[in-house]
């Protein structure tokens, strides 16, 4: 699952950070009498042969070996992280209907379309509440843009959200400029179902 891959990416990112910090500490300990920048320091190390004088003294082989290992470790960790990120992107479930930010784009359209609609005087308060709830779903999906990467069970839940969004879009598109009470009831029901499914999806991604 994507969640497990993300954990691996985080772990390797932490290791990369630790390795970088070790390099910075080594730089300050060995370079305290020089004004060379860190990048210049590394470049100098790899550009001079063993035993040659350096601007702050002579490097022994242990110090040179330290920097070779440091650079090699950095390169390996960067390669692994890049591979993990690419691997995460490629593991989209084939059953997924909406992928990545597609649900957000759909609810964004629904919200913009909904703002052009009006309601009867008797339902105006209810409609304002529904518009607010649609906006809340839009804001939630603006953050949750990782649809389509889960196992079959999670993907089924996401596909149900897709189905409900489609139905909501149809109701909004086919309704008159002044919404009938029946339309408002349908919209209310669909919004509630979408909210429930989004909460279920969030729980499934945690466990």
PDB file of C-alpha atoms in Angstrom:
ATOM      1  CA  UNK A   1       0.000   0.000   0.000  1.00  0.00           C
ATOM      2  CA  UNK A   2       1.079   3.572  -0.601  1.00  0.00           C
ATOM      3  CA  UNK A   3       1.145   4.249   3.143  1.00  0.00           C
ATOM      4  CA  UNK A   4       3.882   1.606   3.627  1.00  0.00           C
ATOM      5  CA  UNK A   5       5.885   2.983   0.703  1.00  0.00           C
ATOM      6  CA  UNK A   6       5.573   6.480   2.165  1.00  0.00           C
ATOM      7  CA  UNK A   7       7.010   5.211   5.473  1.00  0.00           C
ATOM      8  CA  UNK A   8      10.026   3.814   3.637  1.00  0.00           C
ATOM      9  CA  UNK A   9      10.502   7.116   1.821  1.00  0.00           C
ATOM     10  CA  UNK A  10      10.348   9.010   5.131  1.00  0.00           C
ATOM     11  CA  UNK A  11      12.887   6.651   6.747  1.00  0.00           C
ATOM     12  CA  UNK A  12      15.362   7.028   3.880  1.00  0.00           C
ATOM     13  CA  UNK A  13      14.814  10.807   3.890  1.00  0.00           C
ATOM     14  CA  UNK A  14      15.694  10.885   7.598  1.00  0.00           C
ATOM     15  CA  UNK A  15      18.828   8.825   6.915  1.00  0.00           C
ATOM     16  CA  UNK A  16      19.751  11.234   4.115  1.00  0.00           C
ATOM     17  CA  UNK A  17      19.325  14.184   6.483  1.00  0.00           C
ATOM     18  CA  UNK A  18      21.483  12.492   9.134  1.00  0.00           C
ATOM     19  CA  UNK A  19      24.180  11.755   6.558  1.00  0.00           C
ATOM     20  CA  UNK A  20      24.105  15.372   5.401  1.00  0.00           C
ATOM     21  CA  UNK A  21      24.405  16.648   8.986  1.00  0.00           C
ATOM     22  CA  UNK A  22      27.374  14.318   9.562  1.00  0.00           C
ATOM     23  CA  UNK A  23      29.021  15.827   6.485  1.00  0.00           C
ATOM     24  CA  UNK A  24      28.421  19.375   7.733  1.00  0.00           C
ATOM     25  CA  UNK A  25      29.908  18.498  11.135  1.00  0.00           C
ATOM     26  CA  UNK A  26      32.916  16.890   9.465  1.00  0.00           C
ATOM     27  CA  UNK A  27      33.339  19.966   7.277  1.00  0.00           C
ATOM     28  CA  UNK A  28      33.448  22.346  10.235  1.00  0.00           C
ATOM     29  CA  UNK A  29      35.793  20.119  12.230  1.00  0.00           C
ATOM     30  CA  UNK A  30      38.289  19.748   9.367  1.00  0.00           C
ATOM     31  CA  UNK A  31      37.880  23.203   7.829  1.00  0.00           C
ATOM     32  CA  UNK A  32      37.979  25.496  10.848  1.00  0.00           C
ATOM     33  CA  UNK A  33      40.997  27.475   9.537  1.00  0.00           C
ATOM     34  CA  UNK A  34      39.731  27.888   5.974  1.00  0.00           C
ATOM     35  CA  UNK A  35      37.169  30.151   4.344  1.00  0.00           C
ATOM     36  CA  UNK A  36      36.267  27.625   1.641  1.00  0.00           C
ATOM     37  CA  UNK A  37      32.586  26.958   1.117  1.00  0.00           C
ATOM     38  CA  UNK A  38      31.297  23.436   1.714  1.00  0.00           C
ATOM     39  CA  UNK A  39      30.887  22.652  -2.003  1.00  0.00           C
ATOM     40  CA  UNK A  40      34.369  23.998  -2.771  1.00  0.00           C
ATOM     41  CA  UNK A  41      35.758  21.894   0.083  1.00  0.00           C
ATOM     42  CA  UNK A  42      34.244  18.687  -1.318  1.00  0.00           C
ATOM     43  CA  UNK A  43      35.396  19.513  -4.847  1.00  0.00           C
ATOM     44  CA  UNK A  44      38.955  20.109  -3.649  1.00  0.00           C
ATOM     45  CA  UNK A  45      39.011  16.800  -1.790  1.00  0.00           C
ATOM     46  CA  UNK A  46      38.173  14.843  -4.926  1.00  0.00           C
ATOM     47  CA  UNK A  47      40.387  16.880  -7.249  1.00  0.00           C
ATOM     48  CA  UNK A  48      43.754  16.371  -5.503  1.00  0.00           C
ATOM     49  CA  UNK A  49      45.739  13.124  -5.403  1.00  0.00           C
ATOM     50  CA  UNK A  50      46.730  11.387  -2.186  1.00  0.00           C
ATOM     51  CA  UNK A  51      49.603  12.982  -0.299  1.00  0.00           C
ATOM     52  CA  UNK A  52      49.395  16.406  -1.969  1.00  0.00           C
ATOM     53  CA  UNK A  53      49.243  19.549   0.134  1.00  0.00           C
ATOM     54  CA  UNK A  54      45.858  21.145   0.673  1.00  0.00           C
ATOM     55  CA  UNK A  55      45.237  24.809   1.553  1.00  0.00           C
ATOM     56  CA  UNK A  56      44.654  23.983   5.230  1.00  0.00           C
ATOM     57  CA  UNK A  57      47.173  21.177   5.525  1.00  0.00           C
ATOM     58  CA  UNK A  58      47.557  17.614   4.337  1.00  0.00           C
ATOM     59  CA  UNK A  59      44.679  15.159   4.239  1.00  0.00           C
ATOM     60  CA  UNK A  60      45.424  11.734   5.616  1.00  0.00           C
ATOM     61  CA  UNK A  61      43.867   8.733   3.954  1.00  0.00           C
ATOM     62  CA  UNK A  62      41.361   8.253   6.769  1.00  0.00           C
ATOM     63  CA  UNK A  63      39.885  11.692   6.164  1.00  0.00           C
ATOM     64  CA  UNK A  64      39.771  11.118   2.422  1.00  0.00           C
ATOM     65  CA  UNK A  65      38.084   7.756   2.983  1.00  0.00           C
ATOM     66  CA  UNK A  66      35.505   9.411   5.260  1.00  0.00           C
ATOM     67  CA  UNK A  67      34.458  11.797   2.486  1.00  0.00           C
ATOM     68  CA  UNK A  68      34.374   9.077  -0.155  1.00  0.00           C
ATOM     69  CA  UNK A  69      32.042   7.024   2.046  1.00  0.00           C
ATOM     70  CA  UNK A  70      29.973  10.131   2.790  1.00  0.00           C
ATOM     71  CA  UNK A  71      29.483  11.003  -0.888  1.00  0.00           C
ATOM     72  CA  UNK A  72      28.765   7.369  -1.787  1.00  0.00           C
ATOM     73  CA  UNK A  73      26.149   7.096   0.992  1.00  0.00           C
ATOM     74  CA  UNK A  74      24.498  10.350  -0.110  1.00  0.00           C
ATOM     75  CA  UNK A  75      24.306   9.129  -3.703  1.00  0.00           C
ATOM     76  CA  UNK A  76      22.832   5.767  -2.682  1.00  0.00           C
ATOM     77  CA  UNK A  77      20.184   7.350  -0.429  1.00  0.00           C
ATOM     78  CA  UNK A  78      19.162   9.900  -3.075  1.00  0.00           C
ATOM     79  CA  UNK A  79      18.832   7.091  -5.629  1.00  0.00           C
ATOM     80  CA  UNK A  80      16.700   4.999  -3.252  1.00  0.00           C
ATOM     81  CA  UNK A  81      14.405   7.939  -2.411  1.00  0.00           C
ATOM     82  CA  UNK A  82      13.983   8.778  -6.090  1.00  0.00           C
ATOM     83  CA  UNK A  83      13.148   5.138  -6.812  1.00  0.00           C
ATOM     84  CA  UNK A  84      10.597   5.007  -3.963  1.00  0.00           C
ATOM     85  CA  UNK A  85       8.886   8.197  -5.134  1.00  0.00           C
ATOM     86  CA  UNK A  86       8.703   6.889  -8.689  1.00  0.00           C
ATOM     87  CA  UNK A  87       7.490   3.526  -7.417  1.00  0.00           C
ATOM     88  CA  UNK A  88       4.689   5.195  -5.448  1.00  0.00           C
ATOM     89  CA  UNK A  89       3.519   7.066  -8.522  1.00  0.00           C
ATOM     90  CA  UNK A  90       3.453   3.918 -10.657  1.00  0.00           C
ATOM     91  CA  UNK A  91       1.360   1.822  -8.261  1.00  0.00           C
ATOM     92  CA  UNK A  92      -2.073   3.172  -9.162  1.00  0.00           C
ATOM     93  CA  UNK A  93      -4.740   0.521  -8.668  1.00  0.00           C
ATOM     94  CA  UNK A  94      -6.143  -0.577 -12.028  1.00  0.00           C
ATOM     95  CA  UNK A  95      -9.673  -0.567 -10.576  1.00  0.00           C
ATOM     96  CA  UNK A  96      -9.489   3.118  -9.616  1.00  0.00           C
ATOM     97  CA  UNK A  97     -11.980   5.380 -11.393  1.00  0.00           C
ATOM     98  CA  UNK A  98     -10.735   8.747 -10.139  1.00  0.00           C
ATOM     99  CA  UNK A  99      -6.989   9.160  -9.661  1.00  0.00           C
ATOM    100  CA  UNK A 100      -4.791  11.703  -7.896  1.00  0.00           C
ATOM    101  CA  UNK A 101      -6.532  15.110  -7.846  1.00  0.00           C
ATOM    102  CA  UNK A 102      -9.468  14.125 -10.104  1.00  0.00           C
ATOM    103  CA  UNK A 103     -11.992  14.065  -7.183  1.00  0.00           C
ATOM    104  CA  UNK A 104     -10.928  17.586  -6.199  1.00  0.00           C
ATOM    105  CA  UNK A 105     -11.377  18.873  -9.753  1.00  0.00           C
ATOM    106  CA  UNK A 106     -14.838  17.314  -9.873  1.00  0.00           C
ATOM    107  CA  UNK A 107     -16.012  18.794  -6.554  1.00  0.00           C
ATOM    108  CA  UNK A 108     -14.488  22.150  -7.566  1.00  0.00           C
ATOM    109  CA  UNK A 109     -16.668  22.143 -10.683  1.00  0.00           C
ATOM    110  CA  UNK A 110     -19.697  21.096  -8.627  1.00  0.00           C
ATOM    111  CA  UNK A 111     -19.161  23.911  -6.135  1.00  0.00           C
ATOM    112  CA  UNK A 112     -18.700  26.554  -8.842  1.00  0.00           C
ATOM    113  CA  UNK A 113     -21.830  25.316 -10.611  1.00  0.00           C
ATOM    114  CA  UNK A 114     -23.766  25.233  -7.331  1.00  0.00           C
ATOM    115  CA  UNK A 115     -23.012  28.897  -6.676  1.00  0.00           C
ATOM    116  CA  UNK A 116     -25.053  29.801  -9.769  1.00  0.00           C
ATOM    117  CA  UNK A 117     -28.154  28.099  -8.351  1.00  0.00           C
ATOM    118  CA  UNK A 118     -30.800  29.596  -6.118  1.00  0.00           C
ATOM    119  CA  UNK A 119     -33.516  28.132  -3.931  1.00  0.00           C
ATOM    120  CA  UNK A 120     -37.056  28.908  -2.932  1.00  0.00           C
ATOM    121  CA  UNK A 121     -37.460  31.311  -0.049  1.00  0.00           C
ATOM    122  CA  UNK A 122     -38.556  28.455   2.185  1.00  0.00           C
ATOM    123  CA  UNK A 123     -35.318  26.553   1.477  1.00  0.00           C
ATOM    124  CA  UNK A 124     -32.811  29.413   1.264  1.00  0.00           C
ATOM    125  CA  UNK A 125     -31.259  28.719   4.668  1.00  0.00           C
ATOM    126  CA  UNK A 126     -30.961  25.013   3.895  1.00  0.00           C
ATOM    127  CA  UNK A 127     -29.303  25.754   0.553  1.00  0.00           C
ATOM    128  CA  UNK A 128     -26.733  28.083   2.134  1.00  0.00           C
ATOM    129  CA  UNK A 129     -25.851  25.294   4.554  1.00  0.00           C
ATOM    130  CA  UNK A 130     -25.453  22.826   1.689  1.00  0.00           C
ATOM    131  CA  UNK A 131     -23.222  25.231  -0.223  1.00  0.00           C
ATOM    132  CA  UNK A 132     -21.040  25.530   2.853  1.00  0.00           C
ATOM    133  CA  UNK A 133     -20.816  21.733   3.187  1.00  0.00           C
ATOM    134  CA  UNK A 134     -19.888  21.374  -0.484  1.00  0.00           C
ATOM    135  CA  UNK A 135     -17.161  23.954   0.074  1.00  0.00           C
ATOM    136  CA  UNK A 136     -15.871  21.956   3.053  1.00  0.00           C
ATOM    137  CA  UNK A 137     -15.660  18.822   0.893  1.00  0.00           C
ATOM    138  CA  UNK A 138     -13.815  20.815  -1.762  1.00  0.00           C
ATOM    139  CA  UNK A 139     -11.276  22.023   0.796  1.00  0.00           C
ATOM    140  CA  UNK A 140     -10.804  18.495   2.133  1.00  0.00           C
ATOM    141  CA  UNK A 141     -10.195  17.075  -1.335  1.00  0.00           C
ATOM    142  CA  UNK A 142      -7.805  19.918  -2.162  1.00  0.00           C
ATOM    143  CA  UNK A 143      -5.494  18.283   0.404  1.00  0.00           C
ATOM    144  CA  UNK A 144      -6.348  14.618  -0.219  1.00  0.00           C
ATOM    145  CA  UNK A 145      -5.036  14.312  -3.773  1.00  0.00           C
ATOM    146  CA  UNK A 146      -3.718  10.748  -3.509  1.00  0.00           C
ATOM    147  CA  UNK A 147      -6.699   8.795  -4.828  1.00  0.00           C
ATOM    148  CA  UNK A 148      -6.109   5.521  -6.641  1.00  0.00           C
ATOM    149  CA  UNK A 149      -3.059   4.131  -4.833  1.00  0.00           C
ATOM    150  CA  UNK A 150      -4.655   1.835  -2.258  1.00  0.00           C
ATOM    151  CA  UNK A 151      -5.537  -1.843  -2.184  1.00  0.00           C
ATOM    152  CA  UNK A 152      -8.802  -3.138  -3.640  1.00  0.00           C
ATOM    153  CA  UNK A 153     -10.796  -2.445  -0.479  1.00  0.00           C
ATOM    154  CA  UNK A 154      -9.677   1.188  -0.299  1.00  0.00           C
ATOM    155  CA  UNK A 155     -10.140   1.595  -4.044  1.00  0.00           C
ATOM    156  CA  UNK A 156     -13.723   0.299  -3.775  1.00  0.00           C
ATOM    157  CA  UNK A 157     -14.407   2.986  -1.169  1.00  0.00           C
ATOM    158  CA  UNK A 158     -12.874   5.650  -3.423  1.00  0.00           C
ATOM    159  CA  UNK A 159     -14.933   4.404  -6.362  1.00  0.00           C
ATOM    160  CA  UNK A 160     -18.090   4.791  -4.268  1.00  0.00           C
ATOM    161  CA  UNK A 161     -17.040   8.400  -3.605  1.00  0.00           C
ATOM    162  CA  UNK A 162     -16.581   8.815  -7.359  1.00  0.00           C
ATOM    163  CA  UNK A 163     -20.071   7.420  -7.982  1.00  0.00           C
ATOM    164  CA  UNK A 164     -21.611   9.794  -5.428  1.00  0.00           C
ATOM    165  CA  UNK A 165     -19.762  12.781  -6.898  1.00  0.00           C
ATOM    166  CA  UNK A 166     -21.068  11.844 -10.338  1.00  0.00           C
ATOM    167  CA  UNK A 167     -24.623  11.706  -8.994  1.00  0.00           C
ATOM    168  CA  UNK A 168     -24.208  15.055  -7.254  1.00  0.00           C
ATOM    169  CA  UNK A 169     -22.897  16.581 -10.458  1.00  0.00           C
ATOM    170  CA  UNK A 170     -25.876  15.230 -12.413  1.00  0.00           C
ATOM    171  CA  UNK A 171     -28.391  16.638  -9.925  1.00  0.00           C
ATOM    172  CA  UNK A 172     -26.713  20.058  -9.992  1.00  0.00           C
ATOM    173  CA  UNK A 173     -26.402  20.133 -13.794  1.00  0.00           C
ATOM    174  CA  UNK A 174     -29.958  19.011 -14.524  1.00  0.00           C
ATOM    175  CA  UNK A 175     -31.670  21.215 -11.957  1.00  0.00           C
ATOM    176  CA  UNK A 176     -33.257  24.540 -12.822  1.00  0.00           C
ATOM    177  CA  UNK A 177     -31.648  27.799 -11.789  1.00  0.00           C
ATOM    178  CA  UNK A 178     -34.097  27.849  -8.901  1.00  0.00           C
ATOM    179  CA  UNK A 179     -33.720  24.532  -7.103  1.00  0.00           C
ATOM    180  CA  UNK A 180     -36.810  22.540  -6.265  1.00  0.00           C
ATOM    181  CA  UNK A 181     -37.224  21.148  -2.773  1.00  0.00           C
ATOM    182  CA  UNK A 182     -36.712  17.624  -4.143  1.00  0.00           C
ATOM    183  CA  UNK A 183     -33.354  18.651  -5.636  1.00  0.00           C
ATOM    184  CA  UNK A 184     -32.229  20.108  -2.337  1.00  0.00           C
ATOM    185  CA  UNK A 185     -33.161  16.891  -0.538  1.00  0.00           C
ATOM    186  CA  UNK A 186     -31.215  14.813  -3.074  1.00  0.00           C
ATOM    187  CA  UNK A 187     -28.189  17.091  -2.761  1.00  0.00           C
ATOM    188  CA  UNK A 188     -28.392  16.929   1.027  1.00  0.00           C
ATOM    189  CA  UNK A 189     -28.475  13.128   0.967  1.00  0.00           C
ATOM    190  CA  UNK A 190     -25.555  12.859  -1.475  1.00  0.00           C
ATOM    191  CA  UNK A 191     -23.390  15.295   0.485  1.00  0.00           C
ATOM    192  CA  UNK A 192     -23.970  13.321   3.676  1.00  0.00           C
ATOM    193  CA  UNK A 193     -23.034  10.050   1.946  1.00  0.00           C
ATOM    194  CA  UNK A 194     -19.881  11.600   0.467  1.00  0.00           C
ATOM    195  CA  UNK A 195     -18.874  12.908   3.881  1.00  0.00           C
ATOM    196  CA  UNK A 196     -19.349   9.451   5.440  1.00  0.00           C
ATOM    197  CA  UNK A 197     -17.315   7.753   2.701  1.00  0.00           C
ATOM    198  CA  UNK A 198     -14.496  10.284   3.009  1.00  0.00           C
ATOM    199  CA  UNK A 199     -14.302   9.636   6.753  1.00  0.00           C
ATOM    200  CA  UNK A 200     -14.271   5.888   6.094  1.00  0.00           C
ATOM    201  CA  UNK A 201     -11.486   6.342   3.543  1.00  0.00           C
ATOM    202  CA  UNK A 202      -9.429   8.318   6.055  1.00  0.00           C
ATOM    203  CA  UNK A 203      -9.785   5.543   8.655  1.00  0.00           C
ATOM    204  CA  UNK A 204      -8.868   2.870   6.112  1.00  0.00           C
ATOM    205  CA  UNK A 205      -5.682   4.732   5.182  1.00  0.00           C
ATOM    206  CA  UNK A 206      -4.608   4.908   8.839  1.00  0.00           C
ATOM    207  CA  UNK A 207      -5.108   1.174   9.528  1.00  0.00           C
TER     208      UNK A 207
END
